mmCIF file of C-alpha atoms and ligand atoms in Angstrom:
data_model
loop_
_atom_site.group_PDB
_atom_site.id
_atom_site.type_symbol
_atom_site.label_atom_id
_atom_site.label_comp_id
_atom_site.label_asym_id
_atom_site.label_seq_id
_atom_site.Cartn_x
_atom_site.Cartn_y
_atom_site.Cartn_z
ATOM 1 C CA UNK X 1 -19.883 8.987 -20.505
ATOM 2 C CA UNK X 2 -17.095 6.456 -19.826
ATOM 3 C CA UNK X 3 -18.006 2.779 -20.058
ATOM 4 C CA UNK X 4 -15.382 2.280 -17.234
ATOM 5 C CA UNK X 5 -13.866 5.054 -15.191
ATOM 6 C CA UNK X 6 -10.882 3.956 -12.995
ATOM 7 C CA UNK X 7 -9.948 6.145 -10.120
ATOM 8 C CA UNK X 8 -6.342 5.557 -9.094
ATOM 9 C CA UNK X 9 -3.253 5.007 -11.418
ATOM 10 C CA UNK X 10 -1.115 2.744 -9.530
ATOM 11 C CA UNK X 11 -0.380 -0.976 -10.492
ATOM 12 C CA UNK X 12 -4.151 -2.071 -9.902
ATOM 13 C CA UNK X 13 -5.478 0.861 -11.925
ATOM 14 C CA UNK X 14 -3.079 0.366 -14.783
ATOM 15 C CA UNK X 15 -3.896 -3.281 -14.953
ATOM 16 C CA UNK X 16 -7.646 -2.515 -14.931
ATOM 17 C CA UNK X 17 -7.126 0.046 -17.603
ATOM 18 C CA UNK X 18 -5.375 -2.295 -19.974
ATOM 19 C CA UNK X 19 -7.789 -5.055 -19.439
ATOM 20 C CA UNK X 20 -10.985 -2.904 -20.045
ATOM 21 C CA UNK X 21 -9.327 -1.000 -23.054
ATOM 22 C CA UNK X 22 -8.538 -4.357 -24.683
ATOM 23 C CA UNK X 23 -12.322 -5.085 -24.529
ATOM 24 C CA UNK X 24 -12.885 -2.016 -26.811
ATOM 25 C CA UNK X 25 -14.840 -0.182 -24.234
ATOM 26 C CA UNK X 26 -14.258 3.584 -23.388
ATOM 27 C CA UNK X 27 -11.964 3.678 -20.505
ATOM 28 C CA UNK X 28 -10.736 6.553 -18.412
ATOM 29 C CA UNK X 29 -8.250 6.838 -15.661
ATOM 30 C CA UNK X 30 -8.222 9.626 -13.082
ATOM 31 C CA UNK X 31 -5.126 9.588 -10.814
ATOM 32 C CA UNK X 32 -3.654 11.962 -8.254
ATOM 33 C CA UNK X 33 -0.176 10.487 -9.146
ATOM 34 C CA UNK X 34 0.148 8.038 -11.994
ATOM 35 C CA UNK X 35 2.318 5.222 -10.754
ATOM 36 C CA UNK X 36 1.196 5.228 -7.227
ATOM 37 C CA UNK X 37 3.304 3.934 -4.433
ATOM 38 C CA UNK X 38 5.808 2.323 -6.691
ATOM 39 C CA UNK X 39 7.007 5.840 -7.344
ATOM 40 C CA UNK X 40 8.333 5.850 -3.690
ATOM 41 C CA UNK X 41 10.048 2.556 -4.072
ATOM 42 C CA UNK X 42 13.641 1.932 -4.727
ATOM 43 C CA UNK X 43 14.189 -1.490 -5.883
ATOM 44 C CA UNK X 44 11.608 -4.059 -6.784
ATOM 45 C CA UNK X 45 12.709 -7.674 -6.901
ATOM 46 C CA UNK X 46 9.479 -9.714 -6.398
ATOM 47 C CA UNK X 47 7.407 -8.711 -9.498
ATOM 48 C CA UNK X 48 7.396 -12.186 -11.137
ATOM 49 C CA UNK X 49 9.318 -12.390 -14.505
ATOM 50 C CA UNK X 50 11.114 -8.985 -13.881
ATOM 51 C CA UNK X 51 14.303 -10.050 -11.844
ATOM 52 C CA UNK X 52 15.016 -6.538 -10.802
ATOM 53 C CA UNK X 53 13.829 -3.046 -11.463
ATOM 54 C CA UNK X 54 13.404 0.202 -9.627
ATOM 55 C CA UNK X 55 10.147 2.061 -8.741
ATOM 56 C CA UNK X 56 10.609 4.939 -11.213
ATOM 57 C CA UNK X 57 11.263 2.596 -14.122
ATOM 58 C CA UNK X 58 8.362 0.356 -13.142
ATOM 59 C CA UNK X 59 5.982 3.394 -12.923
ATOM 60 C CA UNK X 60 7.176 4.508 -16.552
ATOM 61 C CA UNK X 61 6.661 1.019 -17.721
ATOM 62 C CA UNK X 62 3.035 1.041 -16.346
ATOM 63 C CA UNK X 63 2.205 4.195 -18.006
ATOM 64 C CA UNK X 64 3.789 3.285 -21.357
ATOM 65 C CA UNK X 65 1.843 0.013 -21.368
ATOM 66 C CA UNK X 66 -1.417 1.783 -20.594
ATOM 67 C CA UNK X 67 -0.692 4.341 -23.365
ATOM 68 C CA UNK X 68 -0.510 1.581 -25.960
ATOM 69 C CA UNK X 69 -4.279 1.688 -25.797
ATOM 70 C CA UNK X 70 -7.024 4.212 -26.266
ATOM 71 C CA UNK X 71 -7.158 5.200 -22.502
ATOM 72 C CA UNK X 72 -8.104 8.705 -21.373
ATOM 73 C CA UNK X 73 -5.536 9.462 -18.567
ATOM 74 C CA UNK X 74 -6.309 12.407 -16.374
ATOM 75 C CA UNK X 75 -3.209 12.686 -14.158
ATOM 76 C CA UNK X 76 -2.834 15.027 -11.089
ATOM 77 C CA UNK X 77 -6.666 14.927 -10.503
ATOM 78 C CA UNK X 78 -7.979 13.987 -7.162
ATOM 79 C CA UNK X 79 -11.466 12.431 -6.849
ATOM 80 C CA UNK X 80 -13.529 13.847 -3.883
ATOM 81 C CA UNK X 81 -16.827 12.137 -4.122
ATOM 82 C CA UNK X 82 -18.667 9.239 -5.929
ATOM 83 C CA UNK X 83 -22.420 9.182 -6.539
ATOM 84 C CA UNK X 84 -23.790 5.729 -7.202
ATOM 85 C CA UNK X 85 -26.670 5.125 -9.696
ATOM 86 C CA UNK X 86 -27.071 3.588 -13.180
ATOM 87 C CA UNK X 87 -24.703 6.320 -14.404
ATOM 88 C CA UNK X 88 -22.126 6.809 -11.634
ATOM 89 C CA UNK X 89 -20.610 10.405 -11.040
ATOM 90 C CA UNK X 90 -17.089 10.840 -9.850
ATOM 91 C CA UNK X 91 -16.490 14.464 -8.599
ATOM 92 C CA UNK X 92 -12.870 15.931 -8.518
ATOM 93 C CA UNK X 93 -11.338 18.317 -6.206
ATOM 94 C CA UNK X 94 -10.942 20.686 -9.145
ATOM 95 C CA UNK X 95 -14.776 20.750 -9.571
ATOM 96 C CA UNK X 96 -15.150 18.476 -12.604
ATOM 97 C CA UNK X 97 -17.845 15.739 -12.681
ATOM 98 C CA UNK X 98 -17.089 12.720 -14.628
ATOM 99 C CA UNK X 99 -19.730 10.213 -15.579
ATOM 100 C CA UNK X 100 -19.381 6.435 -16.189
ATOM 101 C CA UNK X 101 -21.469 3.315 -16.418
ATOM 102 C CA UNK X 102 -19.105 1.495 -14.169
ATOM 103 C CA UNK X 103 -16.268 2.639 -11.850
ATOM 104 C CA UNK X 104 -13.179 0.789 -10.584
ATOM 105 C CA UNK X 105 -11.722 2.333 -7.352
ATOM 106 C CA UNK X 106 -8.043 1.558 -7.031
ATOM 107 C CA UNK X 107 -6.862 4.582 -4.847
ATOM 108 C CA UNK X 108 -4.381 2.374 -2.974
ATOM 109 C CA UNK X 109 -3.081 3.089 0.513
ATOM 110 C CA UNK X 110 -0.283 4.727 2.485
ATOM 111 C CA UNK X 111 1.946 3.643 5.320
ATOM 112 C CA UNK X 112 1.391 5.400 8.570
ATOM 113 C CA UNK X 113 4.652 7.279 9.433
ATOM 114 C CA UNK X 114 6.146 7.743 12.967
ATOM 115 C CA UNK X 115 7.145 11.354 12.160
ATOM 116 C CA UNK X 116 10.434 11.440 14.005
ATOM 117 C CA UNK X 117 13.789 12.993 12.800
ATOM 118 C CA UNK X 118 15.541 10.704 10.287
ATOM 119 C CA UNK X 119 12.389 8.833 8.982
ATOM 120 C CA UNK X 120 11.911 10.908 5.744
ATOM 121 C CA UNK X 121 15.726 11.369 5.318
ATOM 122 C CA UNK X 122 16.495 7.784 5.388
ATOM 123 C CA UNK X 123 13.436 6.441 3.709
ATOM 124 C CA UNK X 124 14.690 3.761 1.187
ATOM 125 C CA UNK X 125 18.121 4.118 2.784
ATOM 126 C CA UNK X 126 17.462 2.012 5.830
ATOM 127 C CA UNK X 127 13.952 3.089 6.696
ATOM 128 C CA UNK X 128 11.492 0.525 5.110
ATOM 129 C CA UNK X 129 7.755 -0.232 5.482
ATOM 130 C CA UNK X 130 7.220 -3.567 3.697
ATOM 131 C CA UNK X 131 9.066 -6.693 5.148
ATOM 132 C CA UNK X 132 7.854 -8.829 2.108
ATOM 133 C CA UNK X 133 9.592 -6.342 -0.173
ATOM 134 C CA UNK X 134 12.547 -5.052 1.612
ATOM 135 C CA UNK X 135 13.401 -7.903 4.188
ATOM 136 C CA UNK X 136 15.933 -9.619 1.914
ATOM 137 C CA UNK X 137 17.974 -6.310 1.532
ATOM 138 C CA UNK X 138 18.898 -6.647 5.328
ATOM 139 C CA UNK X 139 20.165 -10.153 5.201
ATOM 140 C CA UNK X 140 22.676 -10.681 7.997
ATOM 141 C CA UNK X 141 22.188 -7.132 9.389
ATOM 142 C CA UNK X 142 20.574 -5.668 12.528
ATOM 143 C CA UNK X 143 17.089 -4.076 12.230
ATOM 144 C CA UNK X 144 14.237 -2.700 14.342
ATOM 145 C CA UNK X 145 10.629 -3.204 13.904
ATOM 146 C CA UNK X 146 8.452 -0.425 15.245
ATOM 147 C CA UNK X 147 4.954 -1.513 16.307
ATOM 148 C CA UNK X 148 3.889 -4.450 18.249
ATOM 149 C CA UNK X 149 0.455 -5.107 16.704
ATOM 150 C CA UNK X 150 -0.068 -8.038 14.266
ATOM 151 C CA UNK X 151 1.757 -6.613 11.445
ATOM 152 C CA UNK X 152 4.848 -5.596 13.615
ATOM 153 C CA UNK X 153 5.055 -8.981 15.317
ATOM 154 C CA UNK X 154 4.561 -10.816 11.949
ATOM 155 C CA UNK X 155 7.231 -8.546 10.489
ATOM 156 C CA UNK X 156 9.628 -9.386 13.325
ATOM 157 C CA UNK X 157 9.063 -13.112 12.910
ATOM 158 C CA UNK X 158 9.483 -12.961 9.238
ATOM 159 C CA UNK X 159 12.535 -10.868 9.459
ATOM 160 C CA UNK X 160 14.238 -12.964 12.212
ATOM 161 C CA UNK X 161 14.674 -15.711 9.658
ATOM 162 C CA UNK X 162 16.711 -13.412 7.411
ATOM 163 C CA UNK X 163 18.486 -10.826 9.361
ATOM 164 C CA UNK X 164 20.991 -11.160 12.198
ATOM 165 C CA UNK X 165 18.926 -9.493 15.003
ATOM 166 C CA UNK X 166 15.524 -7.875 15.402
ATOM 167 C CA UNK X 167 14.599 -5.319 17.936
ATOM 168 C CA UNK X 168 10.863 -4.914 18.377
ATOM 169 C CA UNK X 169 9.761 -1.635 19.736
ATOM 170 C CA UNK X 170 6.305 -1.283 21.162
ATOM 171 C CA UNK X 171 4.921 2.106 22.495
ATOM 172 C CA UNK X 172 2.429 0.488 24.896
ATOM 173 C CA UNK X 173 3.139 -1.616 28.024
ATOM 174 C CA UNK X 174 2.092 -4.811 26.138
ATOM 175 C CA UNK X 175 2.232 -6.096 22.582
ATOM 176 C CA UNK X 176 -1.201 -5.985 20.882
ATOM 177 C CA UNK X 177 -0.604 -8.790 18.465
ATOM 178 C CA UNK X 178 -2.665 -12.192 18.646
ATOM 179 C CA UNK X 179 -1.396 -14.486 21.417
ATOM 180 C CA UNK X 180 -0.396 -17.206 18.807
ATOM 181 C CA UNK X 181 2.006 -14.623 17.179
ATOM 182 C CA UNK X 182 3.461 -13.519 20.427
ATOM 183 C CA UNK X 183 3.999 -17.094 21.465
ATOM 184 C CA UNK X 184 5.950 -17.673 18.312
ATOM 185 C CA UNK X 185 7.892 -14.552 18.745
ATOM 186 C CA UNK X 186 8.930 -15.658 22.179
ATOM 187 C CA UNK X 187 10.588 -18.707 20.731
ATOM 188 C CA UNK X 188 13.089 -16.694 18.556
ATOM 189 C CA UNK X 189 16.429 -16.255 19.980
ATOM 190 C CA UNK X 190 17.616 -13.354 17.812
ATOM 191 C CA UNK X 191 14.611 -11.084 18.645
ATOM 192 C CA UNK X 192 14.622 -8.636 21.659
ATOM 193 C CA UNK X 193 11.193 -6.980 22.613
ATOM 194 C CA UNK X 194 11.239 -3.517 24.188
ATOM 195 C CA UNK X 195 7.952 -2.178 25.565
ATOM 196 C CA UNK X 196 6.772 1.180 26.671
ATOM 197 C CA UNK X 197 9.226 2.779 24.406
ATOM 198 C CA UNK X 198 8.801 5.759 22.114
ATOM 199 C CA UNK X 199 10.955 5.982 19.242
ATOM 200 C CA UNK X 200 12.467 9.504 19.138
ATOM 201 C CA UNK X 201 14.951 9.583 16.264
ATOM 202 C CA UNK X 202 16.337 7.511 13.476
ATOM 203 C CA UNK X 203 20.214 8.085 12.976
ATOM 204 C CA UNK X 204 22.297 7.830 10.166
ATOM 205 C CA UNK X 205 25.786 8.735 8.577
ATOM 206 C CA UNK X 206 24.187 11.028 6.000
ATOM 207 C CA UNK X 207 23.857 8.163 3.530
ATOM 208 C CA UNK X 208 22.144 5.279 5.384
ATOM 209 C CA UNK X 209 20.712 4.281 8.847
ATOM 210 C CA UNK X 210 23.114 3.511 11.672
ATOM 211 C CA UNK X 211 20.872 3.605 14.707
ATOM 212 C CA UNK X 212 17.729 4.342 16.555
ATOM 213 C CA UNK X 213 16.881 6.224 19.690
ATOM 214 C CA UNK X 214 13.987 5.686 22.069
ATOM 215 C CA UNK X 215 12.699 7.033 25.353
ATOM 216 C CA UNK X 216 11.711 4.545 27.994
ATOM 217 C CA UNK X 217 8.226 5.851 28.710
ATOM 218 C CA UNK X 218 8.523 4.638 32.334
ATOM 219 C CA UNK X 219 11.936 6.000 33.359
ATOM 220 C CA UNK X 220 11.924 8.765 30.949
ATOM 221 C CA UNK X 221 15.533 7.695 29.913
ATOM 222 C CA UNK X 222 16.824 7.783 26.410
ATOM 223 C CA UNK X 223 18.534 4.808 24.803
ATOM 224 C CA UNK X 224 20.246 4.225 21.482
ATOM 225 C CA UNK X 225 20.392 0.981 19.506
ATOM 226 C CA UNK X 226 22.910 0.405 16.767
ATOM 227 C CA UNK X 227 21.423 -1.184 13.702
ATOM 228 C CA UNK X 228 21.209 -0.855 9.798
ATOM 229 C CA UNK X 229 17.442 -0.958 9.202
ATOM 230 C CA UNK X 230 14.135 0.208 10.721
ATOM 231 C CA UNK X 231 10.794 -1.164 9.693
ATOM 232 C CA UNK X 232 7.815 1.011 10.530
ATOM 233 C CA UNK X 233 4.806 -1.218 11.093
ATOM 234 C CA UNK X 234 2.121 0.949 12.679
ATOM 235 C CA UNK X 235 -0.475 0.610 10.040
ATOM 236 C CA UNK X 236 -1.357 0.907 6.354
ATOM 237 C CA UNK X 237 -4.137 3.550 5.786
ATOM 238 C CA UNK X 238 -6.386 2.961 2.755
ATOM 239 C CA UNK X 239 -7.152 5.998 0.714
ATOM 240 C CA UNK X 240 -10.856 5.871 1.205
ATOM 241 C CA UNK X 241 -11.595 9.001 3.106
ATOM 242 C CA UNK X 242 -13.530 10.347 0.103
ATOM 243 C CA UNK X 243 -15.864 7.323 -0.052
ATOM 244 C CA UNK X 244 -17.146 7.403 3.627
ATOM 245 C CA UNK X 245 -20.963 7.111 3.668
ATOM 246 C CA UNK X 246 -21.246 5.702 0.069
ATOM 247 C CA UNK X 247 -19.501 2.423 -0.163
ATOM 248 C CA UNK X 248 -19.205 -0.171 2.421
ATOM 249 C CA UNK X 249 -15.851 -0.104 4.213
ATOM 250 C CA UNK X 250 -14.377 -2.470 6.779
ATOM 251 C CA UNK X 251 -13.532 -1.259 10.274
ATOM 252 C CA UNK X 252 -10.046 -0.613 8.993
ATOM 253 C CA UNK X 253 -11.421 1.583 6.182
ATOM 254 C CA UNK X 254 -10.792 -0.862 3.492
ATOM 255 C CA UNK X 255 -13.427 -1.340 0.709
ATOM 256 C CA UNK X 256 -15.195 -4.617 0.957
ATOM 257 C CA UNK X 257 -15.223 -6.522 -2.202
ATOM 258 C CA UNK X 258 -16.465 -9.895 -3.415
ATOM 259 C CA UNK X 259 -14.712 -12.524 -5.506
ATOM 260 C CA UNK X 260 -15.160 -10.352 -8.611
ATOM 261 C CA UNK X 261 -14.073 -7.019 -7.020
ATOM 262 C CA UNK X 262 -17.554 -5.769 -6.770
ATOM 263 C CA UNK X 263 -18.257 -3.317 -3.948
ATOM 264 C CA UNK X 264 -21.474 -2.847 -2.059
ATOM 265 C CA UNK X 265 -22.675 -0.627 -4.882
ATOM 266 C CA UNK X 266 -23.681 -2.490 -8.101
ATOM 267 C CA UNK X 267 -21.315 -1.633 -10.935
ATOM 268 C CA UNK X 268 -18.733 0.001 -8.659
ATOM 269 C CA UNK X 269 -15.712 -2.273 -8.292
ATOM 270 C CA UNK X 270 -12.364 -1.958 -6.400
ATOM 271 C CA UNK X 271 -8.800 -3.418 -6.509
ATOM 272 C CA UNK X 272 -5.576 -3.286 -4.939
ATOM 273 C CA UNK X 273 -4.315 -1.917 -1.644
ATOM 274 C CA UNK X 274 -7.526 0.007 -1.079
ATOM 275 C CA UNK X 275 -9.511 -3.212 -0.540
ATOM 276 C CA UNK X 276 -9.953 -5.872 2.071
ATOM 277 C CA UNK X 277 -7.878 -8.260 -0.051
ATOM 278 C CA UNK X 278 -4.974 -9.298 2.095
ATOM 279 C CA UNK X 279 -1.226 -8.924 1.477
ATOM 280 C CA UNK X 280 -0.536 -5.597 -0.265
ATOM 281 C CA UNK X 281 1.893 -6.273 -3.038
ATOM 282 C CA UNK X 282 2.270 -5.095 -6.688
ATOM 283 C CA UNK X 283 1.712 -8.548 -8.167
ATOM 284 C CA UNK X 284 -1.431 -8.900 -6.214
ATOM 285 C CA UNK X 285 -2.777 -5.413 -7.020
ATOM 286 C CA UNK X 286 -2.075 -6.098 -10.663
ATOM 287 C CA UNK X 287 -4.127 -9.371 -10.455
ATOM 288 C CA UNK X 288 -6.955 -7.757 -8.629
ATOM 289 C CA UNK X 289 -7.062 -4.832 -11.106
ATOM 290 C CA UNK X 290 -7.309 -7.345 -13.973
ATOM 291 C CA UNK X 291 -10.089 -9.179 -12.161
ATOM 292 C CA UNK X 292 -12.062 -6.006 -11.400
ATOM 293 C CA UNK X 293 -11.850 -5.051 -15.011
ATOM 294 C CA UNK X 294 -13.201 -8.361 -16.092
ATOM 295 C CA UNK X 295 -16.011 -8.078 -13.415
ATOM 296 C CA UNK X 296 -17.028 -4.597 -14.691
ATOM 297 C CA UNK X 297 -17.008 -5.767 -18.273
ATOM 298 C CA UNK X 298 -19.212 -8.612 -17.244
ATOM 299 C CA UNK X 299 -21.496 -6.074 -15.434
ATOM 300 C CA UNK X 300 -21.650 -3.841 -18.543
ATOM 301 C CA UNK X 301 -22.715 -6.645 -20.854
ATOM 302 C CA UNK X 302 -25.352 -7.857 -18.484
ATOM 303 C CA UNK X 303 -26.762 -4.490 -17.686
ATOM 304 C CA UNK X 304 -26.789 -3.323 -21.351
ATOM 305 C CA UNK X 305 -29.132 -6.268 -22.112
ATOM 306 C CA UNK X 306 -31.788 -4.991 -19.707
HETATM 307 P P1 FAD N 1 -1.134 2.501 -5.145
HETATM 308 O O1 FAD N 1 0.147 2.199 -5.623
HETATM 309 O O2 FAD N 1 -1.225 3.089 -3.829
HETATM 310 O O3 FAD N 1 -1.858 3.474 -6.212
HETATM 311 C C1 FAD N 1 -2.998 4.372 -5.849
HETATM 312 C C2 FAD N 1 -3.295 5.367 -6.889
HETATM 313 O O4 FAD N 1 -4.401 5.970 -6.642
HETATM 314 C C3 FAD N 1 -2.111 6.328 -7.177
HETATM 315 O O5 FAD N 1 -2.149 6.687 -8.532
HETATM 316 C C4 FAD N 1 -2.676 7.496 -6.364
HETATM 317 O O6 FAD N 1 -2.189 8.858 -6.771
HETATM 318 C C5 FAD N 1 -4.177 7.452 -6.690
HETATM 319 N N1 FAD N 1 -5.069 8.126 -5.722
HETATM 320 C C6 FAD N 1 -5.126 8.022 -4.259
HETATM 321 N N2 FAD N 1 -6.103 8.674 -3.919
HETATM 322 C C7 FAD N 1 -6.767 9.315 -5.042
HETATM 323 C C8 FAD N 1 -7.937 10.170 -5.221
HETATM 324 N N3 FAD N 1 -8.691 10.533 -4.133
HETATM 325 N N4 FAD N 1 -8.277 10.524 -6.384
HETATM 326 C C9 FAD N 1 -7.545 9.989 -7.498
HETATM 327 N N5 FAD N 1 -6.484 9.268 -7.352
HETATM 328 C C10 FAD N 1 -6.102 8.919 -6.014
HETATM 329 N N6 FAD N 1 5.247 -4.108 -3.331
HETATM 330 C C11 FAD N 1 5.817 -5.186 -4.008
HETATM 331 O O7 FAD N 1 5.184 -6.079 -4.616
HETATM 332 N N7 FAD N 1 7.213 -5.213 -4.085
HETATM 333 C C12 FAD N 1 7.959 -4.243 -3.484
HETATM 334 O O8 FAD N 1 9.262 -4.273 -3.560
HETATM 335 C C13 FAD N 1 7.372 -3.137 -2.902
HETATM 336 N N8 FAD N 1 7.984 -2.072 -2.342
HETATM 337 C C14 FAD N 1 7.357 -1.130 -1.730
HETATM 338 C C15 FAD N 1 8.209 -0.057 -1.196
HETATM 339 C C16 FAD N 1 7.481 1.046 -0.584
HETATM 340 C C17 FAD N 1 8.328 2.123 -0.092
HETATM 341 C C18 FAD N 1 5.983 1.054 -0.590
HETATM 342 C C19 FAD N 1 5.347 2.390 -0.009
HETATM 343 C C20 FAD N 1 5.402 0.120 -0.966
HETATM 344 C C21 FAD N 1 5.951 -1.057 -1.709
HETATM 345 N N9 FAD N 1 5.205 -2.117 -2.133
HETATM 346 C C22 FAD N 1 5.934 -3.066 -2.796
HETATM 347 C C23 FAD N 1 3.659 -2.191 -2.113
HETATM 348 C C24 FAD N 1 3.119 -1.805 -3.596
HETATM 349 O O9 FAD N 1 3.763 -0.545 -3.797
HETATM 350 C C25 FAD N 1 1.753 -1.710 -3.365
HETATM 351 O O10 FAD N 1 1.210 -2.922 -2.900
HETATM 352 C C26 FAD N 1 1.068 -1.165 -4.798
HETATM 353 O O11 FAD N 1 1.536 -0.070 -5.186
HETATM 354 C C27 FAD N 1 -0.441 -1.173 -4.697
HETATM 355 O O12 FAD N 1 -1.096 -0.824 -5.969
HETATM 356 P P2 FAD N 1 -2.330 -0.067 -5.987
HETATM 357 O O13 FAD N 1 -2.550 0.291 -7.413
HETATM 358 O O14 FAD N 1 -3.356 -0.842 -5.222
HETATM 359 O O15 FAD N 1 -2.189 1.297 -5.153
#
């Protein structure tokens, strides 16, 4: 039986593992892909104290740091179910059952993709998902934001201060963002909003993005926009499908946590992009992972006194 079993090996899970292992308690990490989303990241320039690194290097550094401690890492294993109780069970897709006094869920999230030609080919070469991360790479360039919900309009406002021009593309006939964001957007002179538009292809020269095509859903006509970057902002999906019915989730599927990272189930904690904590960033996931680890340690010392 583990004292703490961490499900997910991204920045949040790695930080949680280091914090619990340093308390001298038996720690395990089960991860589908140790490293998490940073494995898909090209350059990282906003992890404080590391001026610049790339995703692969960062993921290796995470793993090396965790391996400095006595942590049982079970990589390429997916959790399929959690059973709460004094001793919690985590079932894996491969049929194993892991037992732990406390669990930290840090299974992260994934960006919803538009699934058009060019998106995968030019990912990290002009196709981006995170304006806080990649916005500055497009300084002085032309970009499109796909999606007119809150995240898309926020991204357009944010990017308008950095890039030369933003084209915001919305599938529906109207933007879906809050009125206050739409009003702000309307004041920006370097933003053009195109509604009722379905993105059909992201173009490039074989190395990087140079344009985008969309179909006007009213006229059926196809148009091309020349640009250097495309930010896809149609939603971040938390990896919580396996938790439905056991742990309380928000309407967006994120795990509800309190100030110590505790979920609706006693002794089950959560951290990082999988939770309701806003602003999905590495530095935030790491901090939340540390917090959930301390929360679970606190829980263990209290429950063992019963
Ligand atoms: P994740 O990194 O998503 O890790 C989740 C972990 O859980 C993985 O190990 C995964 O394999 C595992 N997992 C998922 N489901 C299961 C399951 N059922 N069973 C077992 N394991 C499971 N942030 C920045 O701060 N700066 C940047 O420059 C930056 N650039 C980015 C670029 C891209 C392309 C992307 C996609 C994201 C970027 N981000 C950036 C965001 C950042 O990567 C995330 O905020 C951060 O990785 C969240 O960490 P996490 O540990 O919560 O989740």
